[in-house]
């Protein structure tokens, strides 16, 4: 069965306590060294001398600070684990290579400093901080410049580099796709499977629509929530609720683009403007509207179609109707036949960014009086 899982994970208490113990030992050493340098060896505070008090105070501070640092470190590792799930093998190799180069460079620079500082418990944390910082920097640079790095070794190793297609990446669901609902048919037809991520920002938008006082907006919001729930129950799809990790980005569209870029995800959307902006930003986009346009049956000049005319067109004598797939049909000299089903012979087809428009004339012509009225109008 498909399952919806939350991005929140339980913090392992054992790991936190281990990190806390390390910080306690470090802070106890700092307290000992500080009290010794202050010549507090012979100072008596109750049953303890000054050095003992320094160790106790340092241990207490280390216990508090270690708990905070431990939980923060475990949370950061958990988020890094989630990020790695959306990273391709090429990105991971490039990042690890950049991290190794950064660590080696940092060690070469920081080692003389470590030798100069005579106190190991002071030099080791500083040395470790520099190594870790430069290692992370090297990893991020490796990810950002992976194409150039892999090209250096690809000719010799016989490896061809390629950027993963949008279909091979985990998908990030947009609000427009949830409201539209056709994604359910795509999933059930077997064309979409794997992991689907639903950001909490999208769920928030759907909930706001569902709570709206406007009937139309409320219906859209409820439909979107129903679609997300149905997707979570699909057996070939793993739906994961992605927590909002970008509070500094208030707009939902900008947040979706940032998530796609940071986590190497493909944006699943029906919003044409959002799709263009995301593509310009370098994100992978799967536009279901473009898929629907590609799957529409072709209509060619000379073909006859039956259309129900609904409203007047912009030009004199024109009437507008729609085919079953949503294609707009503009019929010439048919304004007096609005509300009827008319057989139209296609004269031309215009393809735009918003879809296809079909122009045609009624089969068999129109009465002379109607043609005269159309000409006068």
Coordinates of C-alpha atoms in Angstrom, one line a residue:
X1 CA 0.0 0.0 0.0
X2 CA 1.1 3.6 -0.6
X3 CA 1.9 5.4 2.6
X4 CA 2.2 9.0 3.7
X5 CA 5.1 9.6 6.0
X6 CA 6.1 12.7 7.8
X7 CA 9.5 14.4 7.6
X8 CA 9.7 14.5 11.4
X9 CA 11.8 11.8 13.0
X10 CA 12.3 10.8 16.6
X11 CA 15.6 12.1 18.0
X12 CA 17.8 9.1 19.1
X13 CA 18.4 9.7 22.9
X14 CA 21.5 7.5 23.0
X15 CA 23.3 9.6 20.3
X16 CA 22.4 12.8 22.1
X17 CA 23.7 11.5 25.4
X18 CA 27.0 10.4 23.8
X19 CA 27.5 13.8 22.3
X20 CA 26.6 15.4 25.6
X21 CA 29.2 13.3 27.4
X22 CA 31.9 14.4 25.0
X23 CA 31.0 18.1 25.6
X24 CA 31.0 17.5 29.3
X25 CA 34.5 16.1 29.2
X26 CA 35.6 19.0 27.1
X27 CA 34.1 21.6 29.3
X28 CA 35.4 19.9 32.5
X29 CA 38.9 20.1 31.0
X30 CA 38.3 23.8 30.2
X31 CA 37.2 24.4 33.8
X32 CA 40.2 22.6 35.1
X33 CA 42.6 24.6 32.9
X34 CA 41.0 27.9 33.7
X35 CA 41.1 27.3 37.5
X36 CA 44.6 26.1 37.3
X37 CA 45.8 29.1 35.4
X38 CA 44.0 31.3 38.0
X39 CA 46.1 29.6 40.6
X40 CA 43.0 28.4 42.4
X41 CA 44.7 25.2 43.5
X42 CA 45.0 26.3 47.1
X43 CA 41.7 28.2 47.2
X44 CA 39.2 26.3 49.4
X45 CA 35.5 26.7 48.7
X46 CA 33.7 24.6 51.3
X47 CA 34.8 21.0 51.0
X48 CA 36.3 21.6 47.5
X49 CA 39.3 23.5 46.3
X50 CA 39.2 25.9 43.4
X51 CA 40.2 23.4 40.7
X52 CA 37.5 21.0 41.8
X53 CA 34.9 23.8 41.6
X54 CA 36.1 24.7 38.2
X55 CA 35.7 21.1 37.0
X56 CA 32.2 20.9 38.5
X57 CA 31.1 24.2 36.9
X58 CA 32.6 23.2 33.6
X59 CA 30.8 19.9 33.7
X60 CA 27.5 21.5 34.5
X61 CA 27.8 23.9 31.7
X62 CA 28.9 21.1 29.4
X63 CA 25.8 19.0 30.4
X64 CA 23.5 21.9 29.4
X65 CA 25.3 22.9 26.3
X66 CA 25.9 19.3 25.2
X67 CA 22.2 18.5 25.3
X68 CA 21.4 21.4 23.0
X69 CA 24.3 20.7 20.7
X70 CA 23.5 17.0 20.6
X71 CA 19.9 17.5 19.6
X72 CA 20.9 20.1 17.1
X73 CA 23.5 17.8 15.6
X74 CA 21.1 14.8 15.4
X75 CA 18.4 16.9 13.8
X76 CA 20.9 18.2 11.2
X77 CA 22.0 14.7 10.4
X78 CA 18.4 13.6 10.0
X79 CA 17.8 16.5 7.5
X80 CA 21.0 15.6 5.7
X81 CA 19.8 12.1 5.4
X82 CA 16.5 13.3 3.8
X83 CA 18.4 15.5 1.4
X84 CA 20.6 12.6 0.4
X85 CA 17.6 10.6 -0.7
X86 CA 17.0 13.1 -3.5
X87 CA 20.7 13.3 -4.6
X88 CA 21.8 11.3 -7.6
X89 CA 24.9 9.1 -7.5
X90 CA 26.8 11.6 -9.6
X91 CA 26.1 14.4 -7.2
X92 CA 27.1 12.2 -4.2
X93 CA 30.4 11.2 -5.7
X94 CA 31.2 14.8 -6.7
X95 CA 30.3 16.0 -3.2
X96 CA 32.3 13.3 -1.4
X97 CA 35.3 14.1 -3.6
X98 CA 35.0 17.8 -2.9
X99 CA 34.7 17.1 0.8
X100 CA 37.9 14.9 0.8
X101 CA 39.8 17.6 -1.0
X102 CA 38.5 20.2 1.4
X103 CA 39.5 18.1 4.5
X104 CA 43.0 17.5 3.1
X105 CA 43.5 21.2 2.4
X106 CA 42.2 22.2 5.8
X107 CA 44.4 19.7 7.6
X108 CA 47.4 21.0 5.7
X109 CA 46.7 24.5 6.9
X110 CA 45.4 23.8 10.4
X111 CA 48.0 21.3 11.4
X112 CA 50.8 23.8 12.1
X113 CA 48.3 25.7 14.3
X114 CA 47.6 22.5 16.2
X115 CA 51.3 22.0 16.8
X116 CA 51.8 25.5 18.1
X117 CA 49.0 25.3 20.6
X118 CA 50.3 23.3 23.5
X119 CA 47.0 22.4 25.1
X120 CA 45.4 19.5 23.2
X121 CA 41.9 19.9 24.7
X122 CA 41.9 23.5 23.3
X123 CA 43.5 22.7 20.0
X124 CA 41.6 19.6 19.1
X125 CA 38.1 21.3 19.0
X126 CA 39.5 24.2 17.0
X127 CA 41.2 21.8 14.6
X128 CA 38.0 19.7 14.3
X129 CA 35.9 22.8 13.7
X130 CA 38.1 23.9 10.8
X131 CA 38.2 20.4 9.3
X132 CA 34.4 20.1 9.5
X133 CA 33.7 23.6 8.1
X134 CA 36.0 23.2 5.2
X135 CA 34.8 19.7 4.5
X136 CA 31.2 20.9 4.3
X137 CA 32.3 23.7 2.0
X138 CA 34.1 21.3 -0.2
X139 CA 31.0 19.0 -0.4
X140 CA 28.8 21.9 -1.4
X141 CA 31.3 23.1 -4.0
X142 CA 31.6 19.6 -5.4
X143 CA 27.8 19.3 -5.8
X144 CA 27.6 22.7 -7.5
X145 CA 30.5 22.0 -9.9
X146 CA 29.9 18.3 -10.4
X147 CA 29.7 18.5 -14.1
X148 CA 33.2 20.0 -14.4
X149 CA 34.7 17.7 -11.8
X150 CA 33.3 14.5 -13.5
X151 CA 34.4 15.7 -16.9
X152 CA 38.0 15.7 -15.6
X153 CA 37.9 11.9 -14.9
X154 CA 35.2 10.8 -17.5
X155 CA 37.5 10.6 -20.5
X156 CA 40.1 8.5 -18.7
X157 CA 37.6 6.2 -16.9
X158 CA 35.4 5.9 -19.9
X159 CA 32.4 7.3 -18.0
X160 CA 29.7 9.4 -19.7
X161 CA 28.1 12.1 -17.5
X162 CA 24.5 13.0 -17.9
X163 CA 22.0 15.0 -16.0
X164 CA 19.1 12.9 -14.7
X165 CA 15.8 13.5 -16.4
X166 CA 12.7 14.8 -14.5
X167 CA 11.1 11.4 -14.8
X168 CA 13.9 9.8 -12.8
X169 CA 13.7 12.2 -9.9
X170 CA 11.3 12.3 -6.9
X171 CA 8.4 14.6 -7.6
X172 CA 7.2 17.6 -5.7
X173 CA 3.5 18.2 -5.8
X174 CA 2.1 21.6 -6.6
X175 CA -1.3 23.0 -5.4
X176 CA -2.7 23.2 -9.0
X177 CA -2.1 19.5 -9.6
X178 CA -3.9 18.5 -6.4
X179 CA -6.9 20.7 -7.2
X180 CA -7.1 19.5 -10.8
X181 CA -7.2 15.8 -9.8
X182 CA -6.2 14.3 -13.1
X183 CA -3.0 13.1 -11.5
X184 CA -5.0 10.2 -10.0
X185 CA -5.8 8.9 -13.5
X186 CA -2.2 9.2 -14.5
X187 CA -1.1 7.3 -11.4
X188 CA -3.7 4.6 -11.8
X189 CA -2.8 4.2 -15.5
X190 CA 0.7 3.3 -14.4
X191 CA 2.5 6.3 -15.9
X192 CA 3.6 7.8 -12.5
X193 CA 5.1 5.8 -9.6
X194 CA 7.8 6.1 -7.0
X195 CA 8.0 8.8 -4.5
X196 CA 5.8 11.9 -4.4
X197 CA 6.6 14.7 -1.9
X198 CA 3.8 17.0 -0.7
X199 CA 5.1 20.1 1.0
X200 CA 3.3 21.4 4.1
X201 CA 3.0 24.7 2.3
X202 CA 0.8 23.1 -0.3
X203 CA -1.3 21.4 2.4
X204 CA -1.6 24.8 4.0
X205 CA -2.9 26.4 0.8
X206 CA -5.4 23.6 0.3
X207 CA -6.6 23.9 3.9
X208 CA -7.0 27.7 3.5
X209 CA -9.1 27.1 0.4
X210 CA -11.2 24.4 2.1
X211 CA -11.9 26.9 5.0
X212 CA -12.9 29.7 2.6
X213 CA -16.3 31.3 2.7
X214 CA -16.5 31.3 -1.1
X215 CA -18.2 28.1 -2.3
X216 CA -16.0 27.7 -5.4
X217 CA -12.8 28.1 -3.5
X218 CA -14.0 25.8 -0.7
X219 CA -14.9 23.1 -3.2
X220 CA -11.4 23.4 -4.8
X221 CA -9.7 23.1 -1.5
X222 CA -11.7 20.0 -0.4
X223 CA -11.1 18.4 -3.8
X224 CA -7.4 19.0 -3.4
X225 CA -7.3 17.4 0.0
X226 CA -9.3 14.4 -1.2
X227 CA -6.9 14.0 -4.1
X228 CA -3.8 14.0 -1.8
X229 CA -5.5 11.5 0.5
X230 CA -6.3 9.3 -2.5
X231 CA -2.7 9.5 -3.7
X232 CA -1.5 8.3 -0.3
X233 CA -3.6 5.2 -0.7
X234 CA -2.3 4.2 -4.1
X235 CA -0.2 1.0 -4.0
X236 CA 2.4 2.1 -6.6
X237 CA 3.1 5.5 -5.0
X238 CA 4.9 6.5 -1.9
X239 CA 3.6 9.8 -0.6
X240 CA 5.7 11.7 1.9
X241 CA 4.7 14.9 3.7
X242 CA 7.6 17.3 3.5
X243 CA 8.0 19.7 6.4
X244 CA 8.5 23.4 5.8
X245 CA 12.2 23.9 6.1
X246 CA 12.3 27.3 4.4
X247 CA 10.5 29.7 6.8
X248 CA 12.5 32.6 5.3
X249 CA 10.8 32.1 2.0
X250 CA 7.1 33.3 2.4
X251 CA 5.7 32.7 -1.1
X252 CA 4.7 29.1 -1.8
X253 CA 5.8 29.2 -5.5
X254 CA 9.3 30.4 -4.5
X255 CA 9.5 27.8 -1.8
X256 CA 8.6 25.0 -4.2
X257 CA 11.4 26.2 -6.6
X258 CA 13.9 26.4 -3.8
X259 CA 13.0 22.9 -2.5
X260 CA 13.4 21.5 -6.1
X261 CA 16.8 23.1 -6.4
X262 CA 18.1 22.2 -2.9
X263 CA 16.8 18.6 -2.9
X264 CA 17.2 17.8 -6.6
X265 CA 13.4 17.2 -7.1
X266 CA 11.2 17.5 -10.2
X267 CA 8.3 20.0 -9.9
X268 CA 4.9 18.5 -10.8
X269 CA 2.6 21.4 -11.8
X270 CA -0.2 22.6 -14.0
X271 CA 0.7 26.2 -13.6
X272 CA 2.3 27.4 -16.8
X273 CA 3.9 30.5 -15.3
X274 CA 5.3 28.6 -12.4
X275 CA 6.7 26.0 -14.8
X276 CA 8.4 28.7 -16.9
X277 CA 9.9 30.4 -13.8
X278 CA 11.1 27.1 -12.3
X279 CA 12.7 26.1 -15.6
X280 CA 14.5 29.4 -15.8
X281 CA 15.8 28.9 -12.3
X282 CA 17.2 25.5 -13.4
X283 CA 14.7 23.2 -11.7
X284 CA 13.3 20.1 -13.4
X285 CA 9.6 20.5 -14.3
X286 CA 6.9 18.0 -15.2
X287 CA 4.0 20.0 -16.6
X288 CA 0.9 17.9 -16.8
X289 CA -0.8 20.6 -18.9
X290 CA 1.9 20.0 -21.6
X291 CA 1.3 16.3 -21.3
X292 CA -2.4 16.8 -21.9
X293 CA -1.7 19.0 -24.9
X294 CA 0.6 16.4 -26.4
X295 CA -2.1 13.6 -25.9
X296 CA -4.9 15.6 -27.6
X297 CA -6.1 14.0 -30.8
X298 CA -4.9 16.0 -33.8
X299 CA -7.4 18.1 -35.8
X300 CA -6.3 18.9 -39.3
X301 CA -7.7 21.2 -42.0
X302 CA -10.5 19.7 -44.0
X303 CA -11.7 17.5 -41.2
X304 CA -15.3 17.7 -40.0
X305 CA -16.1 18.0 -36.3
X306 CA -19.4 18.3 -34.4
X307 CA -19.3 21.0 -31.8
X308 CA -21.9 22.6 -29.5
X309 CA -21.8 26.4 -29.9
X310 CA -21.9 28.2 -26.5
X311 CA -21.2 31.9 -27.0
X312 CA -20.5 34.6 -29.6
X313 CA -17.0 35.1 -30.9
X314 CA -15.0 38.3 -31.0
X315 CA -15.5 38.9 -34.7
X316 CA -18.8 39.5 -36.5
X317 CA -20.8 36.3 -37.2
X318 CA -18.5 34.1 -35.1
X319 CA -19.6 31.6 -32.5
X320 CA -17.4 29.6 -30.1
X321 CA -17.7 26.1 -28.8
X322 CA -15.4 23.4 -27.4
X323 CA -14.5 19.9 -28.3
X324 CA -14.6 17.1 -25.7
X325 CA -10.8 17.5 -25.0
X326 CA -11.3 21.3 -24.4
X327 CA -10.0 22.5 -27.7
X328 CA -11.7 25.9 -28.6
X329 CA -13.5 25.9 -31.9
X330 CA -14.3 29.3 -33.6
X331 CA -17.1 28.8 -36.2
X332 CA -17.6 31.5 -38.9
X333 CA -21.1 32.7 -39.8
X334 CA -22.7 30.7 -37.0
X335 CA -23.7 33.3 -34.5
X336 CA -27.5 32.7 -35.0
X337 CA -26.9 29.0 -34.2
X338 CA -25.6 29.5 -30.7
X339 CA -27.0 26.8 -28.4
X340 CA -27.1 24.2 -31.3
X341 CA -24.8 21.4 -32.3
X342 CA -23.2 22.2 -35.7
X343 CA -21.0 20.2 -38.0
X344 CA -17.9 22.4 -38.7
X345 CA -15.4 21.9 -41.5
X346 CA -11.9 22.8 -40.2
X347 CA -10.2 25.5 -42.2
X348 CA -7.1 26.1 -40.0
X349 CA -5.6 25.1 -36.7
X350 CA -3.7 27.6 -34.5
X351 CA -1.4 26.2 -31.7
X352 CA -0.5 28.6 -28.9
X353 CA 1.1 28.3 -25.4
X354 CA -2.4 27.9 -23.9
X355 CA -3.5 25.1 -26.3
X356 CA -5.0 24.7 -29.8
X357 CA -7.7 26.8 -31.5
X358 CA -9.6 25.4 -34.4
X359 CA -11.2 27.7 -37.0
X360 CA -13.9 26.4 -39.4
X361 CA -17.1 27.0 -41.3
X362 CA -20.5 25.2 -41.1
X363 CA -20.9 22.3 -43.5
X364 CA -23.6 23.2 -46.0
X365 CA -23.3 26.9 -45.5
X366 CA -25.9 29.2 -43.9
X367 CA -29.2 30.7 -45.1
X368 CA -28.8 33.8 -47.2
X369 CA -30.8 35.9 -44.6
X370 CA -28.4 34.8 -41.9
X371 CA -25.4 35.6 -43.9
X372 CA -26.8 39.1 -44.6
X373 CA -27.5 39.6 -40.9
X374 CA -23.9 38.4 -40.1
X375 CA -22.5 40.9 -42.6
X376 CA -24.5 43.8 -41.2
X377 CA -23.5 42.9 -37.6

